[in-house]
C-alpha cells in the first residue's frame, strides 16, 4: 500500500551542461586580450632569466629551501611577511573599489577560473565545432567520431592542465633544472604532489565544474554582490526597451520593422536566445541581475550583433547602473566614480601602496636581532665586575659577502667585548651569531643601564642599524 | 486517516508500511558523498597492505613497505615500516646534515673556531642543544649554576682552568672535588678565625683581629690550608682547589647570607664538614669526541674562558 508516495524532492540537482556559442565583439576581444596577457605572464615568467650572484638566475623564484623569494631585483625574506599582508590588503581594496565601480569585473575578465574555462571552451569549439554541432555530438551515440572528438578534447585539456600545474611548480625551483629532474624522477616529492594535484583540479574545475565553481564554491562571487550600489555598473537588460508593453516577440513578417513593433507595443527583444547561448554561466540575463552572472559581457556582444543585423540601435543589453536604468529618462551609461565610498577606497589604496613602496625602499640589506642572554641575567666576575651577555644575530640579505662592524654607543671604552668578532664577515644569504659581553664596574652599572649597539656595514655606509639594549645588575642596596 | 488528508507532495519512501500508514522515508545521501566513502574504504584496504595494520595473536601484519636506517652501532637495518624506524631514519638524515660542520669543528684548532663567524654560530646553536640535553640538569639552563650544587659556568672563575683544553679534559674525564673536614682537628674558635680570614680575602668587613689570627692559622701546619689553596689563597687549578680571594663562591653561599654572622656560618660549615661532592661525571662514553670538542668551545664562550 503506497499511499502518499509522490515525486521525490531533489536535494541535488544534476548539472545541465552549458554548451556555449562563440561570439564576436568588443567584450569578447577584451576578454581574449586579457587572457592572452595573463597566460603569457603565467607561462613565460618562470623562464625569464635574471642575473643573480648566489642563486638560480631566474627572474621570479620562490626559494623554499633558502627561505627567500626572488622577485626580479627584490629578495623577500620571512621577516618581510608584513609586505605580503599589505599586498593582500591592497588587492582586497582594489577588488572592493573595482566591484563598486564596474561590478564583478574580476570574475568576468581576470579570474583564473574564467580564464581557464574560457580556454577549455575554446578547445572544445576548435575540435567539436560550434554549439549546434557540440549539442549534436553530446546526444549522438558513442561511435568513432564521438570518441575521437571527445577524446582529443580531453587529451588537450589534460595537457593544458598538466602544463598549468607544471608551470606552477617551476616557480619554486630553477625551471630548466627542475623540469629535467621532474621527468627523470629526481624532483622533490612535493613537486609531484603539486603537479598531480593542480593537473587534476585544473582539469576538473575548468573542464567539468566550470560555472558551478562560481555559483557554489567561490567565496569571492558570494561577497562581491554585497559591494554593489545602485550606481554600480553591471550587465543589465533594458526591460522597458526590450519588452515594451506586450513583451518580447520574434520578428516575423511585418514585426521585423522596428516602428511597427513599437506601435504594436512590443519591445526590441526578438527573443533569439543568443544572449543565453553565449553565456558561460548558463543564465538568462533577461531575468535581471542575478548571483550567477559573472559580468563578462559576452551577452552584450551577442545582443549587439543581433541588434546590428536587425538594424535596431545597440545597447539592449549593456553595462549600466540600476539607478540609471530606473531613471525616467536614462542617460547614456557612465561610470559614476564621484562617490564617497569610492574616494575612501582610493585613499586606502594610495595610502597602503605608498606604505608598501616606502617599506620596500627602506629595507636594509641585512637583518639583525639583539637578544639579551637571560640565563643568568648577569654574572658577578671574580674581580667584582658585573657582566651582561648579548646574542646578536646578523643575516646578510644582499647578494655579496659583507663585513659588519659592531660597536656600542654610550658605554665606557673597553666595556664591550666581542671576542674575535668586532668585524664580522657574513656570506651572502647566511646568518651569523655573535656573542657580545659587556663588563662594568659595580659603581658604573646605574649610569649605563641603557645603551645602544650599532651595527654598521663596512661595504655600504648607509646600511646601519641601532639597537637599544639594557644592562642588568644587582639591585641597589 | 481520511483520504482527504493524503499528501500530494512528499519524499520517497522505502515502500514498507506498518499499521496501515506508518512509512519509512528513503532519503539517499548524495552520490559524491557515497563515492568519497567508497574511496575511503579502498584507501583503507591499500593502507592495510602497505603499513602495519592488523593484530594477529601475538604478532601483526607488517605491511610490505620497508624502511632502512643506521642504528647507533652503525649497523644498517631494514625493517617493516614503523614510526620508530622512521624517527631513526630522520635522525640519520639530520646527523648527516650536521656532519660537515662537526667535521670542520673537529679539524679546526680551538682558537680558529672562535675566529670563524659561521663555525662559531654553529657551535653556539648546536652547543646550546647538547648543553641543554646533558649539562643543564646540574649546571642549570644557560650554565648559570647553583651555589652549593654545581659551578656557575658563565663567570670567569675556573676551578680546573678555563682554557679550551682544560674544559675539554673536564668534560671528557669528569672531576671529583674533595676537601677534608676539619671539625675534629680545629677548635670552634680556630674555625671562626679561618672563616673571617677567608671572608676578609674577598673584602668583606670582618673582625680584623680574628682575620689576622686566621691568616696565621691558614699558613700554619695546624690547619695547613695553604697545602691546597696555596700560600696566596688563590687556589691551584691542577687539583681544582678554589681561589679564595675572588668574590665568587661555589660551596659556601656567602652572597646569599644577609649578615656577617650568616656569611661566617656558611664558610665555617665548609671548613668543619669538608666537601666530597664536587663530582662531575665523565662524558667520554656518552658523547662523541666531536661533540665534546664542540661543547668545550660552547662552555668556553659562556664564561669568556680563560
XYZ file of C-alpha atoms in Angstrom, chain A residues 25-471:
447
model
C 32.528 41.668 -30.298
C 34.205 44.280 -28.133
C 33.984 42.432 -24.852
C 34.998 39.136 -26.396
C 38.084 40.886 -27.780
C 38.812 42.434 -24.410
C 38.479 39.063 -22.728
C 40.750 37.433 -25.314
C 43.345 40.166 -24.907
C 43.391 39.784 -21.116
C 43.534 36.001 -21.484
C 46.495 36.248 -23.817
C 48.305 38.639 -21.496
C 47.625 36.623 -18.352
C 48.665 33.351 -19.987
C 51.823 34.910 -21.382
C 52.797 36.178 -17.958
C 51.941 32.961 -16.136
C 53.531 30.503 -18.550
C 56.581 32.510 -19.603
C 57.609 34.168 -16.341
C 59.402 31.139 -14.821
C 61.603 31.000 -17.915
C 62.698 34.613 -17.706
C 66.410 34.675 -16.864
C 67.835 37.174 -14.416
C 71.418 37.645 -13.446
C 71.937 36.826 -9.801
C 75.060 36.267 -7.739
C 74.380 33.483 -5.355
C 71.178 31.853 -6.536
C 69.457 30.500 -9.596
C 69.271 33.034 -12.378
C 65.529 33.133 -12.663
C 63.581 36.380 -12.504
C 60.824 35.099 -10.219
C 61.596 32.213 -7.924
C 60.194 31.145 -4.593
C 63.178 29.508 -2.943
C 61.633 27.427 -0.170
C 64.894 25.784 0.904
C 66.676 29.123 1.181
C 63.561 30.672 2.734
C 63.512 33.644 0.416
C 61.539 34.799 -2.576
C 63.292 36.313 -5.562
C 61.076 38.749 -7.426
C 63.258 40.405 -10.015
C 65.668 42.524 -8.001
C 63.710 42.230 -4.803
C 64.574 39.490 -2.329
C 61.829 38.811 0.192
C 62.666 37.128 3.483
C 60.270 35.649 6.038
C 60.770 38.777 8.124
C 59.094 40.725 5.319
C 55.834 38.810 5.639
C 54.347 42.192 6.510
C 54.660 43.117 2.817
C 52.542 40.158 1.885
C 49.881 41.238 4.367
C 49.935 44.750 2.919
C 49.813 43.432 -0.628
C 46.784 41.310 0.223
C 45.072 44.311 1.825
C 45.775 46.428 -1.244
C 44.478 43.702 -3.561
C 41.334 43.364 -1.467
C 40.638 47.093 -1.549
C 41.280 47.221 -5.293
C 38.736 44.430 -5.608
C 36.237 46.377 -3.480
C 36.903 49.503 -5.500
C 36.529 47.840 -8.867
C 33.412 45.973 -7.792
C 31.702 49.117 -6.515
C 32.561 50.868 -9.733
C 32.037 48.359 -12.508
C 30.666 45.265 -10.809
C 32.248 41.853 -10.995
C 34.931 42.800 -13.487
C 37.327 40.486 -11.673
C 35.039 37.495 -12.178
C 34.355 38.179 -15.830
C 37.828 39.092 -17.024
C 40.614 38.249 -14.603
C 39.607 35.260 -12.535
C 41.670 32.102 -13.196
C 38.521 30.038 -13.264
C 37.102 32.263 -16.008
C 40.375 32.320 -17.932
C 40.957 28.574 -17.856
C 37.303 27.767 -18.552
C 37.461 30.151 -21.500
C 40.466 28.321 -22.910
C 38.882 24.915 -22.371
C 35.708 26.072 -24.148
C 37.858 27.386 -26.989
C 39.498 23.960 -27.308
C 36.051 22.366 -27.320
C 34.960 24.727 -30.053
C 38.093 24.099 -32.056
C 37.652 20.320 -32.091
C 33.940 19.740 -31.800
C 32.652 22.767 -33.665
C 30.039 25.383 -32.899
C 27.263 24.943 -30.343
C 24.763 23.034 -32.565
C 27.492 20.592 -33.597
C 28.522 20.078 -29.989
C 24.938 19.553 -28.876
C 24.509 17.008 -31.638
C 27.703 15.284 -30.596
C 26.509 15.163 -26.984
C 23.287 13.445 -27.975
C 24.619 11.026 -30.553
C 25.511 7.501 -29.502
C 29.172 6.620 -28.971
C 30.850 5.993 -32.287
C 34.302 6.530 -33.723
C 33.679 10.210 -34.430
C 32.437 10.944 -30.938
C 35.261 9.002 -29.314
C 37.901 10.812 -31.356
C 36.431 14.249 -30.856
C 35.606 13.956 -27.159
C 38.815 12.012 -26.507
C 41.089 14.515 -28.183
C 39.333 17.376 -26.398
C 40.004 15.747 -23.057
C 43.550 14.927 -24.052
C 44.283 18.551 -24.864
C 42.543 19.647 -21.673
C 44.732 17.299 -19.689
C 47.857 18.564 -21.412
C 46.910 22.164 -20.661
C 46.076 21.244 -17.073
C 49.364 19.392 -16.710
C 51.359 22.286 -18.063
C 49.458 24.629 -15.766
C 50.451 22.523 -12.751
C 53.983 22.087 -14.057
C 54.394 25.826 -14.560
C 53.228 26.498 -11.015
C 55.899 24.160 -9.690
C 58.553 25.811 -11.845
C 58.210 28.964 -9.771
C 59.646 27.039 -6.823
C 62.895 25.948 -8.380
C 65.273 26.751 -11.175
C 62.978 25.944 -14.094
C 65.263 24.173 -16.605
C 66.855 22.073 -13.891
C 63.593 21.318 -12.106
C 61.875 20.317 -15.332
C 64.683 17.925 -16.120
C 64.685 16.419 -12.647
C 60.905 16.132 -12.744
C 60.967 13.932 -15.797
C 63.846 11.722 -14.714
C 62.097 11.197 -11.371
C 64.542 13.104 -9.193
C 62.388 16.031 -8.161
C 61.095 16.521 -4.648
C 58.067 14.565 -3.518
C 56.158 17.862 -3.127
C 56.720 18.661 -6.813
C 54.913 15.516 -7.943
C 52.106 16.018 -5.465
C 51.789 19.626 -6.605
C 51.755 18.843 -10.295
C 49.308 15.962 -9.979
C 47.057 17.938 -7.653
C 46.989 21.009 -9.839
C 46.556 18.993 -13.022
C 43.526 17.248 -11.585
C 41.972 20.361 -10.060
C 42.517 22.393 -13.242
C 41.078 19.623 -15.381
C 38.074 19.212 -13.133
C 37.426 22.892 -12.415
C 37.831 24.202 -15.964
C 36.644 21.095 -17.773
C 33.717 19.903 -15.727
C 32.704 22.174 -12.879
C 33.022 25.485 -14.714
C 30.138 27.767 -13.704
C 29.452 25.577 -10.675
C 32.720 26.774 -9.144
C 31.446 30.352 -9.436
C 27.984 29.516 -8.180
C 28.729 27.096 -5.353
C 32.411 27.113 -4.482
C 33.837 30.574 -4.911
C 33.660 32.865 -1.888
C 34.503 35.970 -3.914
C 31.422 35.632 -6.044
C 29.421 35.386 -2.859
C 30.585 38.580 -1.272
C 31.181 40.709 -4.303
C 27.472 41.282 -4.713
C 27.476 42.901 -1.279
C 29.537 45.756 -2.725
C 27.018 46.656 -5.375
C 25.348 50.047 -5.158
C 22.520 51.343 -7.294
C 25.234 53.303 -9.135
C 27.401 50.257 -9.844
C 27.716 49.288 -13.473
C 26.534 45.774 -14.159
C 25.441 43.796 -17.172
C 21.825 44.731 -17.499
C 18.961 44.003 -19.830
C 16.887 47.091 -20.512
C 13.490 45.599 -19.721
C 11.500 48.668 -20.693
C 13.108 48.791 -24.100
C 13.216 45.059 -24.668
C 9.735 44.072 -23.609
C 7.648 47.157 -24.313
C 4.077 46.803 -23.041
C 3.312 43.470 -24.609
C 6.543 41.559 -24.188
C 9.213 40.305 -26.477
C 8.297 38.659 -29.734
C 10.177 37.092 -32.597
C 10.456 39.183 -35.749
C 8.093 37.553 -38.223
C 6.751 39.289 -41.235
C 5.846 42.853 -40.502
C 7.192 42.543 -36.963
C 10.673 42.882 -38.383
C 10.150 46.603 -38.721
C 11.019 48.411 -35.515
C 8.391 51.108 -35.874
C 5.670 48.530 -36.380
C 6.823 46.642 -33.291
C 6.792 49.788 -31.216
C 3.371 50.724 -32.479
C 2.064 47.298 -31.535
C 3.559 47.633 -28.062
C 6.351 45.124 -28.486
C 9.933 45.853 -27.413
C 13.223 45.430 -29.233
C 14.000 41.964 -27.907
C 13.383 39.499 -30.677
C 13.738 36.543 -28.298
C 16.510 34.945 -30.335
C 18.120 33.486 -27.206
C 21.659 34.315 -28.314
C 22.393 36.059 -25.040
C 21.567 32.807 -23.244
C 23.520 30.624 -25.655
C 26.768 32.551 -25.275
C 26.619 32.791 -21.504
C 29.372 30.690 -19.847
C 27.355 30.720 -16.618
C 24.298 29.381 -18.426
C 21.928 32.111 -17.287
C 19.336 34.313 -18.935
C 20.313 37.921 -18.276
C 16.793 38.963 -19.154
C 15.694 37.592 -15.798
C 17.522 40.507 -14.217
C 20.678 40.865 -12.172
C 21.481 37.513 -10.579
C 24.168 35.975 -8.451
C 25.418 33.569 -11.106
C 26.224 36.382 -13.523
C 29.994 36.830 -13.739
C 29.626 40.105 -15.577
C 31.740 39.038 -18.545
C 29.756 40.968 -21.159
C 29.530 38.204 -23.775
C 25.725 38.543 -23.851
C 26.224 42.232 -24.647
C 28.305 41.280 -27.671
C 25.734 38.712 -28.742
C 22.834 41.103 -28.401
C 24.667 43.958 -30.128
C 25.398 41.694 -33.086
C 21.697 40.843 -33.346
C 20.642 44.470 -32.962
C 23.094 45.390 -35.730
C 21.719 42.761 -38.069
C 18.165 43.844 -37.306
C 19.112 47.474 -37.769
C 17.975 48.349 -34.240
C 20.122 50.525 -32.005
C 22.720 48.726 -29.903
C 22.649 48.511 -26.127
C 19.540 46.493 -25.372
C 21.865 44.562 -23.094
C 24.629 46.800 -21.778
C 26.732 47.740 -18.809
C 24.531 50.124 -16.921
C 23.653 51.017 -13.373
C 20.455 50.139 -11.627
C 19.883 53.805 -10.822
C 20.261 54.863 -14.440
C 18.042 52.068 -15.726
C 15.326 53.088 -13.301
C 15.552 56.785 -14.182
C 12.572 58.164 -16.077
C 14.928 59.412 -18.792
C 18.030 57.158 -18.698
C 21.285 58.838 -19.581
C 23.999 57.122 -21.574
C 25.696 54.608 -19.261
C 28.525 56.257 -17.385
C 30.986 55.311 -14.675
C 29.952 57.144 -11.533
C 33.170 57.465 -9.589
C 32.316 60.589 -7.610
C 31.100 58.747 -4.546
C 32.430 58.994 -1.006
C 32.823 55.246 -0.719
C 34.951 55.059 -3.841
C 37.058 58.025 -2.837
C 37.632 56.273 0.504
C 38.801 53.179 -1.316
C 41.136 55.265 -3.477
C 42.549 56.874 -0.346
C 43.122 53.455 1.224
C 44.779 52.087 -1.929
C 47.053 55.098 -2.318
C 47.933 55.131 1.397
C 48.735 51.437 1.611
C 50.627 51.384 -1.684
C 52.720 54.310 -0.506
C 53.382 52.433 2.737
C 54.410 49.319 0.856
C 56.710 51.183 -1.534
C 58.239 53.103 1.366
C 58.796 49.913 3.342
C 60.414 48.169 0.370
C 62.678 51.145 -0.246
C 63.628 51.375 3.407
C 64.717 47.769 3.685
C 68.284 47.252 4.774
C 70.425 44.655 3.158
C 70.756 42.884 6.460
C 68.511 41.653 9.180
C 69.565 41.804 12.806
C 68.360 40.967 16.254
C 69.927 41.660 19.613
C 68.877 39.360 22.380
C 69.955 39.664 25.965
C 71.006 36.354 27.449
C 68.769 35.795 30.441
C 70.238 32.618 31.876
C 71.626 34.159 34.043
C 70.608 37.811 33.776
C 74.004 38.983 34.945
C 77.218 37.471 36.297
C 79.495 38.794 39.018
C 83.063 38.186 37.962
C 85.943 37.329 40.266
C 87.064 40.938 40.219
C 83.601 42.041 41.351
C 82.760 43.427 37.932
C 79.322 42.723 36.527
C 78.892 41.172 33.131
C 75.844 41.010 30.842
C 75.830 38.983 27.679
C 74.012 39.519 24.412
C 73.462 37.428 21.344
C 73.490 39.378 18.115
C 72.212 37.622 15.036
C 73.112 39.092 11.668
C 71.597 37.941 8.395
C 73.120 39.180 5.190
C 70.321 39.580 2.660
C 72.416 41.132 -0.064
C 73.899 39.155 -2.917
C 77.539 39.529 -1.859
C 79.609 38.948 1.244
C 79.523 41.855 3.627
C 81.680 42.812 6.571
C 79.922 44.356 9.546
C 81.372 46.242 12.454
C 79.622 46.048 15.799
C 80.175 48.830 18.308
C 78.377 50.142 21.363
C 77.265 53.712 21.928
C 77.206 55.260 25.428
C 79.471 52.666 27.017
C 82.905 53.282 28.564
C 85.693 52.138 26.298
C 86.704 48.539 26.808
C 83.366 47.564 28.325
C 82.192 45.790 25.168
C 83.910 42.502 24.425
C 83.165 40.800 21.134
C 85.990 38.301 21.184
C 87.284 37.972 17.664
C 84.119 39.366 16.115
C 84.430 43.158 16.164
C 84.414 42.957 12.406
C 82.431 40.024 11.180
C 82.087 38.849 7.625
C 78.758 37.288 6.725
C 78.399 35.429 3.468
C 75.567 36.291 1.152
C 72.270 34.878 2.365
C 73.774 33.477 5.571
C 73.247 34.209 9.238
C 75.837 34.561 11.919
C 75.518 34.654 15.690
C 77.871 36.977 17.524
C 78.261 36.739 21.278
C 78.793 40.094 22.890
C 79.553 40.695 26.533
C 79.549 43.969 28.416
C 81.570 44.308 31.584
C 81.025 47.179 34.045
C 82.313 48.115 37.487
C 79.579 47.841 40.132
C 79.563 51.611 40.578
C 79.053 52.146 36.834
C 76.015 49.970 36.370
C 73.418 52.608 37.271
C 74.914 55.055 34.803
C 74.923 52.642 31.892
C 71.622 50.895 32.401
C 70.682 51.730 28.822
C 72.958 51.820 25.862
C 72.894 51.058 22.165
C 74.506 48.594 19.839
C 75.479 49.998 16.459
C 75.815 47.618 13.559
C 77.423 49.127 10.507
C 78.044 47.555 7.140
C 81.596 48.329 6.101
C 80.705 47.882 2.437
C 77.759 50.244 2.397
C 77.784 53.284 4.697
C 74.001 53.703 4.550
C 73.367 50.222 5.890
C 73.408 50.838 9.591
C 71.253 49.692 12.444
C 70.999 50.917 16.014
C 69.507 48.626 18.610
C 68.709 49.631 22.177
C 69.901 47.296 24.935
C 69.784 47.359 28.694
C 72.185 46.257 31.391
